[in-house]
PDB file of C-alpha atoms in Angstrom:
ATOM      1  CA  MET A   9     -23.218  40.906 -40.328  1.00  0.00           C
ATOM      2  CA  PRO A  10     -23.236  37.675 -42.412  1.00  0.00           C
ATOM      3  CA  LEU A  11     -26.713  36.839 -41.112  1.00  0.00           C
ATOM      4  CA  MET A  12     -27.958  40.340 -41.878  1.00  0.00           C
ATOM      5  CA  ILE A  13     -26.591  40.112 -45.422  1.00  0.00           C
ATOM      6  CA  ILE A  14     -28.185  36.699 -45.967  1.00  0.00           C
ATOM      7  CA  PHE A  15     -31.550  37.900 -44.611  1.00  0.00           C
ATOM      8  CA  LEU A  16     -31.601  41.075 -46.726  1.00  0.00           C
ATOM      9  CA  THR A  17     -30.618  39.312 -49.952  1.00  0.00           C
ATOM     10  CA  GLY A  18     -33.152  36.599 -49.142  1.00  0.00           C
ATOM     11  CA  LEU A  19     -35.832  39.286 -48.904  1.00  0.00           C
ATOM     12  CA  ILE A  20     -34.891  40.571 -52.366  1.00  0.00           C
ATOM     13  CA  LEU A  21     -34.874  37.083 -53.892  1.00  0.00           C
ATOM     14  CA  ALA A  22     -38.218  36.205 -52.301  1.00  0.00           C
ATOM     15  CA  PHE A  23     -40.046  38.369 -54.840  1.00  0.00           C
ATOM     16  CA  GLU A  24     -38.386  36.931 -57.961  1.00  0.00           C
ATOM     17  CA  PRO A  25     -40.567  33.804 -58.483  1.00  0.00           C
ATOM     18  CA  ALA A  26     -43.814  35.765 -58.177  1.00  0.00           C
ATOM     19  CA  ILE A  27     -42.629  38.489 -60.555  1.00  0.00           C
ATOM     20  CA  VAL A  28     -41.513  35.978 -63.190  1.00  0.00           C
ATOM     21  CA  ALA A  29     -44.679  33.874 -62.930  1.00  0.00           C
ATOM     22  CA  SER A  30     -47.013  36.883 -63.055  1.00  0.00           C
ATOM     23  CA  THR A  31     -45.354  38.549 -66.060  1.00  0.00           C
ATOM     24  CA  LEU A  32     -45.091  35.555 -68.385  1.00  0.00           C
ATOM     25  CA  LYS A  33     -46.925  35.940 -71.682  1.00  0.00           C
ATOM     26  CA  PRO A  34     -47.787  32.897 -73.816  1.00  0.00           C
ATOM     27  CA  LYS A  35     -46.331  32.358 -77.283  1.00  0.00           C
ATOM     28  CA  VAL A  36     -43.836  35.240 -77.131  1.00  0.00           C
ATOM     29  CA  VAL A  37     -40.676  33.105 -77.380  1.00  0.00           C
ATOM     30  CA  ASP A  38     -39.891  31.478 -80.714  1.00  0.00           C
ATOM     31  CA  ALA A  39     -37.489  28.525 -81.042  1.00  0.00           C
ATOM     32  CA  THR A  40     -36.077  29.791 -84.335  1.00  0.00           C
ATOM     33  CA  LYS A  41     -35.036  33.061 -82.696  1.00  0.00           C
ATOM     34  CA  ILE A  42     -33.236  31.220 -79.904  1.00  0.00           C
ATOM     35  CA  GLU A  43     -31.495  29.038 -82.486  1.00  0.00           C
ATOM     36  CA  ALA A  44     -30.472  32.118 -84.468  1.00  0.00           C
ATOM     37  CA  ALA A  45     -29.061  33.736 -81.318  1.00  0.00           C
ATOM     38  CA  LEU A  46     -27.126  30.559 -80.472  1.00  0.00           C
ATOM     39  CA  ALA A  47     -25.767  30.281 -84.011  1.00  0.00           C
ATOM     40  CA  LYS A  48     -24.557  33.874 -83.864  1.00  0.00           C
ATOM     41  CA  HIS A  49     -23.131  33.987 -80.341  1.00  0.00           C
ATOM     42  CA  ASP A  50     -22.045  30.350 -80.016  1.00  0.00           C
ATOM     43  CA  PRO A  51     -20.978  29.206 -83.497  1.00  0.00           C
ATOM     44  CA  GLN A  52     -18.805  26.442 -82.027  1.00  0.00           C
ATOM     45  CA  GLY A  53     -21.744  24.927 -80.154  1.00  0.00           C
ATOM     46  CA  THR A  54     -19.986  24.936 -76.780  1.00  0.00           C
ATOM     47  CA  VAL A  55     -22.838  26.390 -74.709  1.00  0.00           C
ATOM     48  CA  ASP A  56     -24.244  23.825 -72.287  1.00  0.00           C
ATOM     49  CA  ARG A  57     -26.787  26.038 -70.516  1.00  0.00           C
ATOM     50  CA  ILE A  58     -29.201  28.790 -71.469  1.00  0.00           C
ATOM     51  CA  PHE A  59     -31.555  30.993 -69.452  1.00  0.00           C
ATOM     52  CA  VAL A  60     -34.722  32.171 -71.170  1.00  0.00           C
ATOM     53  CA  HIS A  61     -36.387  35.334 -69.861  1.00  0.00           C
ATOM     54  CA  GLY A  62     -39.644  35.232 -71.770  1.00  0.00           C
ATOM     55  CA  HIS A  63     -41.131  38.153 -69.822  1.00  0.00           C
ATOM     56  CA  LEU A  64     -38.199  40.303 -70.973  1.00  0.00           C
ATOM     57  CA  GLY A  65     -37.661  38.799 -74.419  1.00  0.00           C
ATOM     58  CA  THR A  66     -34.012  38.019 -73.705  1.00  0.00           C
ATOM     59  CA  LEU A  67     -31.666  35.055 -73.581  1.00  0.00           C
ATOM     60  CA  VAL A  68     -28.569  34.498 -71.429  1.00  0.00           C
ATOM     61  CA  LEU A  69     -25.898  31.938 -72.296  1.00  0.00           C
ATOM     62  CA  ARG A  70     -23.924  29.770 -69.872  1.00  0.00           C
ATOM     63  CA  ASP A  71     -24.039  31.650 -66.561  1.00  0.00           C
ATOM     64  CA  ARG A  72     -27.002  33.231 -64.800  1.00  0.00           C
ATOM     65  CA  GLY A  73     -26.563  36.995 -64.800  1.00  0.00           C
ATOM     66  CA  GLY A  74     -24.451  36.953 -67.967  1.00  0.00           C
ATOM     67  CA  THR A  75     -24.809  39.093 -71.064  1.00  0.00           C
ATOM     68  CA  GLU A  76     -28.409  39.418 -72.241  1.00  0.00           C
ATOM     69  CA  ILE A  77     -29.247  38.773 -75.894  1.00  0.00           C
ATOM     70  CA  ASP A  78     -32.327  40.408 -77.371  1.00  0.00           C
ATOM     71  CA  LEU A  79     -34.317  37.587 -78.985  1.00  0.00           C
ATOM     72  CA  GLU A  80     -36.034  39.953 -81.399  1.00  0.00           C
ATOM     73  CA  THR A  81     -32.811  41.261 -82.949  1.00  0.00           C
ATOM     74  CA  GLY A  82     -30.340  38.532 -82.004  1.00  0.00           C
ATOM     75  CA  GLU A  83     -27.959  41.233 -80.786  1.00  0.00           C
ATOM     76  CA  ILE A  84     -26.665  41.960 -77.302  1.00  0.00           C
ATOM     77  CA  ALA A  85     -29.393  43.894 -75.496  1.00  0.00           C
ATOM     78  CA  CYS A  86     -28.810  47.658 -75.575  1.00  0.00           C
ATOM     79  CA  GLN A  87     -30.522  48.124 -72.232  1.00  0.00           C
ATOM     80  CA  PRO A  88     -29.876  45.124 -69.972  1.00  0.00           C
ATOM     81  CA  SER A  89     -32.527  44.504 -67.343  1.00  0.00           C
ATOM     82  CA  THR A  90     -31.756  46.229 -64.050  1.00  0.00           C
ATOM     83  CA  THR A  91     -34.037  43.750 -62.296  1.00  0.00           C
ATOM     84  CA  LEU A  92     -32.031  40.764 -63.556  1.00  0.00           C
ATOM     85  CA  ALA A  93     -28.784  42.449 -62.509  1.00  0.00           C
ATOM     86  CA  VAL A  94     -30.122  43.073 -58.998  1.00  0.00           C
ATOM     87  CA  TYR A  95     -31.369  39.500 -58.631  1.00  0.00           C
ATOM     88  CA  SER A  96     -28.116  38.096 -59.983  1.00  0.00           C
ATOM     89  CA  LEU A  97     -26.019  40.098 -57.518  1.00  0.00           C
ATOM     90  CA  ALA A  98     -28.364  39.301 -54.623  1.00  0.00           C
ATOM     91  CA  ARG A  99     -28.204  35.577 -55.459  1.00  0.00           C
ATOM     92  CA  ARG A 100     -24.406  35.605 -55.634  1.00  0.00           C
ATOM     93  CA  ILE A 101     -24.148  37.395 -52.290  1.00  0.00           C
ATOM     94  CA  HIS A 102     -26.757  35.110 -50.725  1.00  0.00           C
ATOM     95  CA  LYS A 103     -24.870  31.976 -51.814  1.00  0.00           C
ATOM     96  CA  THR A 104     -21.263  33.063 -51.318  1.00  0.00           C
ATOM     97  CA  LEU A 105     -21.179  36.302 -49.254  1.00  0.00           C
ATOM     98  CA  LEU A 106     -18.832  37.432 -52.077  1.00  0.00           C
ATOM     99  CA  LEU A 107     -16.090  35.192 -50.663  1.00  0.00           C
ATOM    100  CA  GLU A 108     -13.907  33.165 -53.022  1.00  0.00           C
ATOM    101  CA  ASP A 109     -15.148  29.959 -51.430  1.00  0.00           C
ATOM    102  CA  GLY A 110     -18.275  31.347 -49.828  1.00  0.00           C
ATOM    103  CA  GLY A 111     -20.002  28.038 -49.158  1.00  0.00           C
ATOM    104  CA  TRP A 112     -18.344  27.661 -45.765  1.00  0.00           C
ATOM    105  CA  GLY A 113     -19.386  31.172 -44.696  1.00  0.00           C
ATOM    106  CA  VAL A 114     -23.022  30.522 -45.583  1.00  0.00           C
ATOM    107  CA  THR A 115     -22.899  27.107 -43.887  1.00  0.00           C
ATOM    108  CA  ILE A 116     -21.532  28.550 -40.639  1.00  0.00           C
ATOM    109  CA  SER A 117     -24.081  31.382 -40.719  1.00  0.00           C
ATOM    110  CA  THR A 118     -26.923  28.904 -41.279  1.00  0.00           C
ATOM    111  CA  ILE A 119     -25.774  26.713 -38.383  1.00  0.00           C
ATOM    112  CA  ALA A 120     -25.479  29.850 -36.241  1.00  0.00           C
ATOM    113  CA  LEU A 121     -29.080  30.751 -37.099  1.00  0.00           C
ATOM    114  CA  LEU A 122     -30.288  27.289 -36.058  1.00  0.00           C
ATOM    115  CA  SER A 123     -28.344  27.668 -32.802  1.00  0.00           C
ATOM    116  CA  LEU A 124     -30.064  30.987 -32.132  1.00  0.00           C
ATOM    117  CA  VAL A 125     -33.454  29.359 -32.761  1.00  0.00           C
ATOM    118  CA  VAL A 126     -32.635  26.601 -30.245  1.00  0.00           C
ATOM    119  CA  ILE A 127     -31.542  29.190 -27.669  1.00  0.00           C
ATOM    120  CA  GLY A 128     -34.773  31.099 -28.217  1.00  0.00           C
ATOM    121  CA  LEU A 129     -36.824  27.939 -27.711  1.00  0.00           C
ATOM    122  CA  VAL A 130     -34.980  27.170 -24.472  1.00  0.00           C
ATOM    123  CA  MET A 131     -35.668  30.697 -23.207  1.00  0.00           C
ATOM    124  CA  GLY A 132     -39.380  29.996 -23.665  1.00  0.00           C
ATOM    125  CA  ILE A 133     -42.306  32.376 -24.107  1.00  0.00           C
ATOM    126  CA  ARG A 134     -41.964  35.646 -22.242  1.00  0.00           C
ATOM    127  CA  PRO A 135     -44.809  38.053 -21.443  1.00  0.00           C
ATOM    128  CA  LEU A 136     -46.147  39.526 -24.697  1.00  0.00           C
ATOM    129  CA  ARG A 137     -46.118  43.286 -24.241  1.00  0.00           C
ATOM    130  CA  ASN A 138     -45.969  46.289 -26.542  1.00  0.00           C
ATOM    131  CA  THR A 139     -42.207  46.557 -26.116  1.00  0.00           C
ATOM    132  CA  VAL A 140     -39.166  45.638 -28.179  1.00  0.00           C
ATOM    133  CA  SER A 141     -38.822  42.443 -26.159  1.00  0.00           C
ATOM    134  CA  GLY A 142     -42.523  41.674 -26.596  1.00  0.00           C
ATOM    135  CA  TRP A 143     -42.417  42.146 -30.363  1.00  0.00           C
ATOM    136  CA  HIS A 144     -39.249  40.057 -30.553  1.00  0.00           C
ATOM    137  CA  THR A 145     -40.898  37.163 -28.692  1.00  0.00           C
ATOM    138  CA  ALA A 146     -44.236  37.386 -30.519  1.00  0.00           C
ATOM    139  CA  SER A 147     -42.610  37.460 -33.949  1.00  0.00           C
ATOM    140  CA  ALA A 148     -40.373  34.503 -33.156  1.00  0.00           C
ATOM    141  CA  TRP A 149     -43.087  32.203 -31.838  1.00  0.00           C
ATOM    142  CA  THR A 150     -45.698  33.191 -34.428  1.00  0.00           C
ATOM    143  CA  ALA A 151     -43.397  32.573 -37.397  1.00  0.00           C
ATOM    144  CA  LEU A 152     -41.474  29.653 -35.849  1.00  0.00           C
ATOM    145  CA  PRO A 153     -42.272  27.106 -38.625  1.00  0.00           C
ATOM    146  CA  LEU A 154     -41.094  29.539 -41.322  1.00  0.00           C
ATOM    147  CA  ILE A 155     -37.997  30.437 -39.313  1.00  0.00           C
ATOM    148  CA  LEU A 156     -37.065  26.751 -39.035  1.00  0.00           C
ATOM    149  CA  ILE A 157     -37.782  25.922 -42.674  1.00  0.00           C
ATOM    150  CA  ALA A 158     -35.412  28.595 -44.045  1.00  0.00           C
ATOM    151  CA  PRO A 159     -32.108  27.335 -42.518  1.00  0.00           C
ATOM    152  CA  LEU A 160     -33.034  23.639 -42.658  1.00  0.00           C
ATOM    153  CA  THR A 161     -33.829  23.757 -46.382  1.00  0.00           C
ATOM    154  CA  GLY A 162     -30.723  25.899 -46.946  1.00  0.00           C
ATOM    155  CA  LEU A 163     -28.529  23.229 -45.329  1.00  0.00           C
ATOM    156  CA  ALA A 164     -30.299  20.524 -47.333  1.00  0.00           C
ATOM    157  CA  MET A 165     -29.442  22.378 -50.541  1.00  0.00           C
ATOM    158  CA  LEU A 166     -25.819  22.859 -49.479  1.00  0.00           C
ATOM    159  CA  TYR A 167     -25.423  19.126 -48.812  1.00  0.00           C
ATOM    160  CA  LYS A 168     -27.481  17.990 -51.865  1.00  0.00           C
ATOM    161  CA  VAL A 169     -30.305  16.471 -49.799  1.00  0.00           C
ATOM    162  CA  THR A 170     -33.455  16.369 -51.943  1.00  0.00           C
ATOM    163  CA  PHE A 171     -35.867  13.882 -50.247  1.00  0.00           C
ATOM    164  CA  SER A 172     -37.004  13.038 -53.770  1.00  0.00           C
ATOM    165  CA  GLY A 173     -37.485   9.738 -55.505  1.00  0.00           C
ATOM    166  CA  PRO A 174     -35.191   8.153 -58.110  1.00  0.00           C
ATOM    167  CA  GLU A 175     -34.291  10.154 -61.189  1.00  0.00           C
ATOM    168  CA  PRO A 176     -35.806   9.025 -64.501  1.00  0.00           C
ATOM    169  CA  ILE A 177     -33.426   6.850 -66.484  1.00  0.00           C
ATOM    170  CA  ILE A 178     -32.758   8.076 -70.006  1.00  0.00           C
ATOM    171  CA  ALA A 179     -30.936   5.742 -72.378  1.00  0.00           C
ATOM    172  CA  ALA A 180     -27.630   7.041 -73.699  1.00  0.00           C
ATOM    173  CA  ASP A 181     -28.828   6.908 -77.295  1.00  0.00           C
ATOM    174  CA  ALA A 182     -31.910   8.976 -76.342  1.00  0.00           C
ATOM    175  CA  THR A 183     -29.918  11.846 -74.826  1.00  0.00           C
ATOM    176  CA  PRO A 184     -29.697  15.110 -76.827  1.00  0.00           C
ATOM    177  CA  ARG A 185     -26.142  15.908 -77.901  1.00  0.00           C
ATOM    178  CA  SER A 186     -26.456  19.677 -78.044  1.00  0.00           C
ATOM    179  CA  ILE A 187     -28.473  22.540 -76.626  1.00  0.00           C
ATOM    180  CA  ILE A 188     -30.118  23.131 -80.012  1.00  0.00           C
ATOM    181  CA  GLU A 189     -31.216  19.494 -80.270  1.00  0.00           C
ATOM    182  CA  ALA A 190     -32.641  19.655 -76.741  1.00  0.00           C
ATOM    183  CA  LEU A 191     -34.333  22.975 -77.560  1.00  0.00           C
ATOM    184  CA  ARG A 192     -36.108  21.494 -80.580  1.00  0.00           C
ATOM    185  CA  ILE A 193     -37.422  18.620 -78.474  1.00  0.00           C
ATOM    186  CA  VAL A 194     -38.708  21.040 -75.816  1.00  0.00           C
ATOM    187  CA  ALA A 195     -40.302  23.299 -78.441  1.00  0.00           C
ATOM    188  CA  ARG A 196     -42.309  20.360 -79.809  1.00  0.00           C
ATOM    189  CA  GLU A 197     -44.023  19.817 -76.471  1.00  0.00           C
ATOM    190  CA  ARG A 198     -44.102  23.126 -74.622  1.00  0.00           C
ATOM    191  CA  ASP A 199     -44.575  26.850 -75.041  1.00  0.00           C
ATOM    192  CA  LEU A 200     -41.032  28.198 -74.745  1.00  0.00           C
ATOM    193  CA  SER A 201     -42.356  31.268 -72.939  1.00  0.00           C
ATOM    194  CA  THR A 202     -42.625  29.062 -69.842  1.00  0.00           C
ATOM    195  CA  LEU A 203     -39.064  27.742 -70.200  1.00  0.00           C
ATOM    196  CA  LEU A 204     -36.687  29.048 -67.542  1.00  0.00           C
ATOM    197  CA  THR A 205     -33.496  27.088 -68.113  1.00  0.00           C
ATOM    198  CA  LEU A 206     -32.210  24.385 -70.415  1.00  0.00           C
ATOM    199  CA  ARG A 207     -28.923  22.669 -69.781  1.00  0.00           C
ATOM    200  CA  LEU A 208     -26.827  19.663 -70.667  1.00  0.00           C
ATOM    201  CA  ARG A 209     -25.668  17.578 -67.718  1.00  0.00           C
ATOM    202  CA  LYS A 210     -23.433  14.548 -67.433  1.00  0.00           C
ATOM    203  CA  ASN A 211     -26.452  12.276 -67.168  1.00  0.00           C
ATOM    204  CA  GLY A 212     -28.531  14.030 -69.831  1.00  0.00           C
ATOM    205  CA  ALA A 213     -30.388  17.222 -70.636  1.00  0.00           C
ATOM    206  CA  GLU A 214     -32.705  19.016 -68.199  1.00  0.00           C
ATOM    207  CA  ALA A 215     -35.340  21.701 -68.725  1.00  0.00           C
ATOM    208  CA  ARG A 216     -37.032  23.844 -66.112  1.00  0.00           C
ATOM    209  CA  PHE A 217     -40.466  25.389 -66.640  1.00  0.00           C
ATOM    210  CA  ILE A 218     -42.978  27.549 -64.803  1.00  0.00           C
ATOM    211  CA  GLU A 219     -46.143  25.516 -64.252  1.00  0.00           C
ATOM    212  CA  ASP A 220     -48.990  27.139 -62.300  1.00  0.00           C
ATOM    213  CA  GLY A 221     -46.487  29.232 -60.371  1.00  0.00           C
ATOM    214  CA  GLU A 222     -44.208  26.277 -59.641  1.00  0.00           C
ATOM    215  CA  SER A 223     -40.773  25.591 -61.096  1.00  0.00           C
ATOM    216  CA  ARG A 224     -40.753  22.015 -62.431  1.00  0.00           C
ATOM    217  CA  ASN A 225     -37.805  20.083 -63.812  1.00  0.00           C
ATOM    218  CA  TYR A 226     -37.993  17.662 -66.725  1.00  0.00           C
ATOM    219  CA  ALA A 227     -35.476  15.290 -68.235  1.00  0.00           C
ATOM    220  CA  VAL A 228     -35.185  15.818 -71.983  1.00  0.00           C
ATOM    221  CA  SER A 229     -34.907  12.782 -74.229  1.00  0.00           C
ATOM    222  CA  THR A 230     -35.339  12.284 -77.943  1.00  0.00           C
ATOM    223  CA  GLY A 231     -38.699  10.722 -77.098  1.00  0.00           C
ATOM    224  CA  GLY A 232     -39.912  13.819 -75.262  1.00  0.00           C
ATOM    225  CA  LEU A 233     -40.016  15.249 -71.747  1.00  0.00           C
ATOM    226  CA  VAL A 234     -40.020  13.130 -68.594  1.00  0.00           C
ATOM    227  CA  VAL A 235     -41.018  14.793 -65.322  1.00  0.00           C
ATOM    228  CA  LYS A 236     -38.410  14.644 -62.554  1.00  0.00           C
ATOM    229  CA  PRO A 237     -39.178  14.214 -58.840  1.00  0.00           C
ATOM    230  CA  ARG A 238     -39.665  17.430 -56.898  1.00  0.00           C
ATOM    231  CA  ASN A 239     -36.709  18.689 -54.888  1.00  0.00           C
ATOM    232  CA  TRP A 240     -38.767  20.013 -51.984  1.00  0.00           C
ATOM    233  CA  PRO A 241     -35.923  21.638 -49.995  1.00  0.00           C
ATOM    234  CA  LYS A 242     -35.019  23.706 -53.062  1.00  0.00           C
ATOM    235  CA  LEU A 243     -38.649  24.564 -53.868  1.00  0.00           C
ATOM    236  CA  LEU A 244     -39.377  25.614 -50.286  1.00  0.00           C
ATOM    237  CA  HIS A 245     -36.166  27.585 -49.875  1.00  0.00           C
ATOM    238  CA  GLU A 246     -36.518  29.464 -53.148  1.00  0.00           C
ATOM    239  CA  GLY A 247     -40.258  29.992 -52.730  1.00  0.00           C
ATOM    240  CA  ASN A 248     -41.176  28.848 -56.232  1.00  0.00           C
ATOM    241  CA  TRP A 249     -43.670  26.079 -55.477  1.00  0.00           C
ATOM    242  CA  ALA A 250     -46.899  28.126 -55.476  1.00  0.00           C
ATOM    243  CA  GLY A 251     -46.239  31.402 -57.251  1.00  0.00           C
ATOM    244  CA  ILE A 252     -47.223  34.505 -55.297  1.00  0.00           C
ATOM    245  CA  TRP A 253     -48.268  32.485 -52.234  1.00  0.00           C
ATOM    246  CA  SER A 254     -44.921  30.770 -51.708  1.00  0.00           C
ATOM    247  CA  ALA A 255     -43.098  34.000 -52.560  1.00  0.00           C
ATOM    248  CA  SER A 256     -45.176  35.801 -49.921  1.00  0.00           C
ATOM    249  CA  ALA A 257     -44.277  33.154 -47.335  1.00  0.00           C
ATOM    250  CA  ASN A 258     -40.575  33.630 -48.100  1.00  0.00           C
ATOM    251  CA  ALA A 259     -40.920  37.420 -47.949  1.00  0.00           C
ATOM    252  CA  VAL A 260     -42.602  37.163 -44.525  1.00  0.00           C
ATOM    253  CA  THR A 261     -39.832  34.820 -43.362  1.00  0.00           C
ATOM    254  CA  SER A 262     -37.127  37.262 -44.467  1.00  0.00           C
ATOM    255  CA  LEU A 263     -38.929  40.206 -42.842  1.00  0.00           C
ATOM    256  CA  VAL A 264     -39.323  38.329 -39.557  1.00  0.00           C
ATOM    257  CA  LEU A 265     -35.693  37.227 -39.555  1.00  0.00           C
ATOM    258  CA  ASN A 266     -34.556  40.809 -40.157  1.00  0.00           C
ATOM    259  CA  LEU A 267     -36.883  41.993 -37.360  1.00  0.00           C
ATOM    260  CA  LEU A 268     -35.558  39.363 -34.944  1.00  0.00           C
ATOM    261  CA  LEU A 269     -31.959  40.192 -35.737  1.00  0.00           C
ATOM    262  CA  SER A 270     -32.425  43.952 -35.318  1.00  0.00           C
ATOM    263  CA  THR A 271     -34.537  43.714 -32.142  1.00  0.00           C
ATOM    264  CA  GLY A 272     -32.171  41.088 -30.723  1.00  0.00           C
ATOM    265  CA  LEU A 273     -29.193  43.385 -31.278  1.00  0.00           C
ATOM    266  CA  LEU A 274     -31.101  46.274 -29.712  1.00  0.00           C
ATOM    267  CA  LEU A 275     -32.001  44.220 -26.630  1.00  0.00           C
ATOM    268  CA  TRP A 276     -28.392  43.056 -26.290  1.00  0.00           C
ATOM    269  CA  ALA A 277     -27.073  46.625 -26.607  1.00  0.00           C
ATOM    270  CA  ARG A 278     -29.529  47.841 -23.960  1.00  0.00           C
ATOM    271  CA  ARG A 279     -28.377  45.153 -21.507  1.00  0.00           C
ATOM    272  CA  ARG A 280     -24.733  45.990 -22.118  1.00  0.00           C
ATOM    273  CA  LEU A 281     -25.393  49.680 -21.559  1.00  0.00           C
ATOM    274  CA  ARG A 282     -27.399  48.976 -18.396  1.00  0.00           C
ATOM    275  CA  ARG A 283     -24.620  46.821 -16.939  1.00  0.00           C
ATOM    276  CA  ARG A 284     -22.009  49.425 -17.813  1.00  0.00           C
ATOM    277  CA  ASN A 285     -24.030  52.118 -16.038  1.00  0.00           C
ATOM    278  CA  LEU A 286     -24.425  49.898 -12.971  1.00  0.00           C
ATOM    279  CA  HIS A 287     -20.681  49.273 -12.773  1.00  0.00           C
ATOM    280  CA  ALA A 288     -19.965  52.962 -13.273  1.00  0.00           C
ATOM    281  CA  ALA A 289     -22.380  54.042 -10.524  1.00  0.00           C
ATOM    282  CA  PRO A 290     -20.667  55.114  -7.232  1.00  0.00           C
TER     283      PRO A 290
END
């Protein structure tokens, strides 16, 4: 059941990067409107992270999936996006399985998936026939690279393995002190319609943009934006490195994993039933 839940939520999340990248419209997000929304809903200036949904014209403060603010009016959105709500719930389930400390459940499930892949490799290639067993084998061997990438990149993300180079060093006196200061720096250099997230971290501010279908991270300093090294495990796992193409690869991976799980359970149930009938025979 945990694997099935992870595969199904992964299938839902696979479409998010392509939808966001394909629906972005240039010059529809204005910095002054974001500042006005922050001034109204965060007068104390405590917010350290914002999510900009340029394709929807909304802003979310602090936590992904939180209350949406209509950038046009500055008020809480009367009709929150159903799509965002679905993606937010799917992401939470995918990462935690709705457990209080869900990281261990996802870790065990991911290791279990890798174990199943190893067992399948040891079993080797069986005759490819138009049967449940044949489809199970053909799907597994055809999509083997994708099947391996999904759990391996998932484990890399869980254990903070990035395979990336050193982070850019930003001097302490060049670090923005507030979200609004960081926002003004970003607005000078980029179209805010492509901005996904902006947050303050212990080692400085970070902005994430959509660039040619890819999600790219930049360090924000008073001197401008500095590109950060790519976190390839995260990009590959989330499918946001090549827009619709990477999203399609992730969707195929999720579909194949769901197919393997369902056909594997069916084959197992058939064997159990066959053995039970043999033992019951006089």
